Amino acid sequence: MMRQYKHILPLFVLSALILSAIEATAQTRPRASRIGVVNPMSPDHTSYLEFYEFEQVDVQPSFPGGERGLVKFVNNTREYPYNEYVARQQGRVLCSFIILTDGQVSHVKVLRSSGHEALDNEAVRVIKKMPRWEAGKMWNTKVNVRCILPIAFRL
């Protein structure tokens, strides 16, 4: 009686191993987050832009010139607002933005304010002026990636 099942047992063990490997890879793949955007063509006027977090992607988006180029761009583009400069106001603005699959910067917003609206607006202006980035990749496909960047205003 046992001889009949002798050939089935290795197949059963092999299929169990394959299923557990498939489950493990499905669990390790990060899910994309979604952000609502206005789409006038949809019936409810909304649609969603899917994006991955900077740490989740296989190849992270890169600024032309790398980190050094990014710091140089921010320092050369940032202009201290006059009223805040005269009042000796300082602060740090934490901004988020999405690098689209074509490298454009999109969906810029302030995550943590400096406490001074003019400094916040200047940080957003600087980020919106950024040139195209090299897009991030997930599974060798270009994807939208959310980045977070602090911009400091110090005297």
Tab-separated table of C-alpha atoms in Angstrom:
chain	number	residue	atom	x	y	z
A	1	MET	CA	0.000	0.000	0.000
A	2	MET	CA	2.823	2.463	0.846
A	3	ARG	CA	4.512	1.811	-2.496
A	4	GLN	CA	1.628	3.472	-4.360
A	5	TYR	CA	2.238	6.822	-2.605
A	6	LYS	CA	6.028	6.693	-2.862
A	7	HIS	CA	6.061	8.884	-6.002
A	8	ILE	CA	3.414	11.331	-4.786
A	9	LEU	CA	5.209	12.397	-1.606
A	10	PRO	CA	8.133	14.208	-3.353
A	11	LEU	CA	5.649	16.042	-5.617
A	12	PHE	CA	3.620	17.124	-2.612
A	13	VAL	CA	6.709	18.438	-0.798
A	14	LEU	CA	7.915	20.238	-3.939
A	15	SER	CA	4.544	21.912	-4.531
A	16	ALA	CA	4.424	23.032	-0.872
A	17	LEU	CA	7.878	24.602	-1.220
A	18	ILE	CA	6.886	26.404	-4.423
A	19	LEU	CA	3.709	27.783	-2.843
A	20	SER	CA	5.589	29.041	0.209
A	21	ALA	CA	8.187	30.723	-2.038
A	22	ILE	CA	5.429	32.446	-4.030
A	23	GLU	CA	3.803	33.660	-0.813
A	24	ALA	CA	7.118	34.978	0.503
A	25	THR	CA	7.853	36.983	-2.656
A	26	ALA	CA	4.317	38.357	-2.744
A	27	GLN	CA	4.700	39.598	0.823
A	28	THR	CA	8.071	41.277	0.237
A	29	ARG	CA	6.886	43.381	-2.690
A	30	PRO	CA	5.898	46.799	-1.374
A	31	ARG	CA	2.545	48.195	-2.315
A	32	ALA	CA	2.209	51.530	-3.988
A	33	SER	CA	0.542	54.332	-2.077
A	34	ARG	CA	-2.134	56.439	-3.737
A	35	ILE	CA	-2.824	60.128	-3.772
A	36	GLY	CA	-6.097	61.644	-4.955
A	37	VAL	CA	-5.928	64.145	-7.781
A	38	VAL	CA	-8.668	66.061	-9.579
A	39	ASN	CA	-9.570	64.622	-12.961
A	40	PRO	CA	-12.324	66.601	-14.730
A	41	MET	CA	-12.997	63.698	-17.132
A	42	SER	CA	-13.972	61.181	-14.445
A	43	PRO	CA	-17.582	61.137	-13.195
A	44	ASP	CA	-16.638	61.954	-9.602
A	45	HIS	CA	-13.811	64.306	-10.716
A	46	THR	CA	-11.126	62.334	-8.916
A	47	SER	CA	-8.530	59.785	-9.890
A	48	TYR	CA	-5.469	58.419	-8.183
A	49	LEU	CA	-1.764	58.715	-8.773
A	50	GLU	CA	0.072	55.677	-7.469
A	51	PHE	CA	3.560	56.180	-6.082
A	52	TYR	CA	6.198	54.366	-4.087
A	53	GLU	CA	8.182	55.706	-1.166
A	54	PHE	CA	11.835	56.596	-1.803
A	55	GLU	CA	13.138	53.699	0.324
A	56	GLN	CA	10.875	51.093	-1.319
A	57	VAL	CA	12.079	51.250	-4.907
A	58	ASP	CA	14.839	49.149	-6.434
A	59	VAL	CA	16.500	52.153	-8.123
A	60	GLN	CA	15.933	55.465	-6.373
A	61	PRO	CA	15.338	58.630	-8.395
A	62	SER	CA	18.413	60.804	-8.765
A	63	PHE	CA	18.899	64.509	-9.247
A	64	PRO	CA	21.185	65.539	-12.125
A	65	GLY	CA	24.580	65.805	-10.455
A	66	GLY	CA	23.609	63.576	-7.518
A	67	GLU	CA	23.260	64.764	-3.930
A	68	ARG	CA	25.970	67.361	-4.368
A	69	GLY	CA	24.125	68.777	-7.391
A	70	LEU	CA	20.875	68.888	-5.403
A	71	VAL	CA	22.476	70.824	-2.530
A	72	LYS	CA	24.114	73.213	-4.994
A	73	PHE	CA	20.796	73.754	-6.814
A	74	VAL	CA	18.917	74.492	-3.577
A	75	ASN	CA	21.595	76.876	-2.338
A	76	ASN	CA	21.769	78.747	-5.661
A	77	THR	CA	17.994	78.938	-6.188
A	78	ARG	CA	16.814	79.705	-2.662
A	79	GLU	CA	16.221	83.397	-1.939
A	80	TYR	CA	15.659	84.527	1.612
A	81	PRO	CA	12.329	86.420	1.812
A	82	TYR	CA	13.081	90.074	2.611
A	83	ASN	CA	10.702	90.513	5.562
A	84	GLU	CA	11.948	87.306	7.232
A	85	TYR	CA	15.550	88.352	6.641
A	86	VAL	CA	14.991	91.761	8.264
A	87	ALA	CA	13.129	90.157	11.182
A	88	ARG	CA	15.956	87.564	11.518
A	89	GLN	CA	13.499	84.664	11.137
A	90	GLN	CA	15.014	81.219	10.638
A	91	GLY	CA	13.539	77.791	10.164
A	92	ARG	CA	13.477	74.491	8.364
A	93	VAL	CA	10.750	73.419	5.953
A	94	LEU	CA	10.116	69.712	5.371
A	95	CYS	CA	8.623	69.205	1.900
A	96	SER	CA	7.423	66.186	-0.019
A	97	PHE	CA	7.153	65.846	-3.772
A	98	ILE	CA	6.672	63.112	-6.335
A	99	ILE	CA	9.109	62.325	-9.123
A	100	LEU	CA	6.987	61.121	-12.032
A	101	THR	CA	8.031	58.419	-14.480
A	102	ASP	CA	9.249	61.085	-16.928
A	103	GLY	CA	11.383	62.751	-14.213
A	104	GLN	CA	9.171	65.787	-13.609
A	105	VAL	CA	8.595	67.098	-10.087
A	106	SER	CA	4.927	67.036	-9.077
A	107	HIS	CA	2.606	67.284	-6.047
A	108	VAL	CA	4.849	69.527	-3.971
A	109	LYS	CA	3.579	70.143	-0.450
A	110	VAL	CA	4.839	71.188	2.956
A	111	LEU	CA	4.862	68.367	5.504
A	112	ARG	CA	6.247	70.384	8.406
A	113	SER	CA	6.150	74.151	8.371
A	114	SER	CA	8.924	76.415	9.561
A	115	GLY	CA	6.316	78.541	11.271
A	116	HIS	CA	6.755	81.309	8.704
A	117	GLU	CA	4.549	81.231	5.623
A	118	ALA	CA	7.057	83.126	3.450
A	119	LEU	CA	9.788	80.549	4.170
A	120	ASP	CA	7.376	77.706	3.398
A	121	ASN	CA	6.375	79.332	0.101
A	122	GLU	CA	10.011	79.841	-0.866
A	123	ALA	CA	10.815	76.180	-0.202
A	124	VAL	CA	7.904	75.105	-2.412
A	125	ARG	CA	9.044	77.528	-5.144
A	126	VAL	CA	12.574	76.095	-5.096
A	127	ILE	CA	11.322	72.521	-5.411
A	128	LYS	CA	8.962	73.412	-8.262
A	129	LYS	CA	11.897	74.937	-10.189
A	130	MET	CA	13.905	71.697	-10.084
A	131	PRO	CA	14.960	70.213	-13.413
A	132	ARG	CA	13.900	66.715	-14.448
A	133	TRP	CA	15.258	63.910	-12.333
A	134	GLU	CA	16.244	60.424	-13.419
A	135	ALA	CA	13.110	58.426	-12.575
A	136	GLY	CA	13.048	55.674	-9.969
A	137	LYS	CA	12.537	52.047	-10.968
A	138	MET	CA	10.729	49.111	-9.472
A	139	TRP	CA	11.113	45.681	-11.084
A	140	ASN	CA	13.040	47.400	-13.905
A	141	THR	CA	10.037	49.627	-14.717
A	142	LYS	CA	9.923	53.382	-14.144
A	143	VAL	CA	7.539	54.300	-11.329
A	144	ASN	CA	6.372	57.429	-9.506
A	145	VAL	CA	8.371	57.975	-6.315
A	146	ARG	CA	7.686	60.277	-3.358
A	147	CYS	CA	10.719	62.087	-1.971
A	148	ILE	CA	11.058	64.150	1.195
A	149	LEU	CA	13.497	67.051	1.348
A	150	PRO	CA	14.260	69.467	4.200
A	151	ILE	CA	15.153	73.023	3.177
A	152	ALA	CA	16.832	75.124	5.850
A	153	PHE	CA	16.773	78.905	6.161
A	154	ARG	CA	19.635	80.047	8.394
A	155	LEU	CA	21.218	83.452	8.840
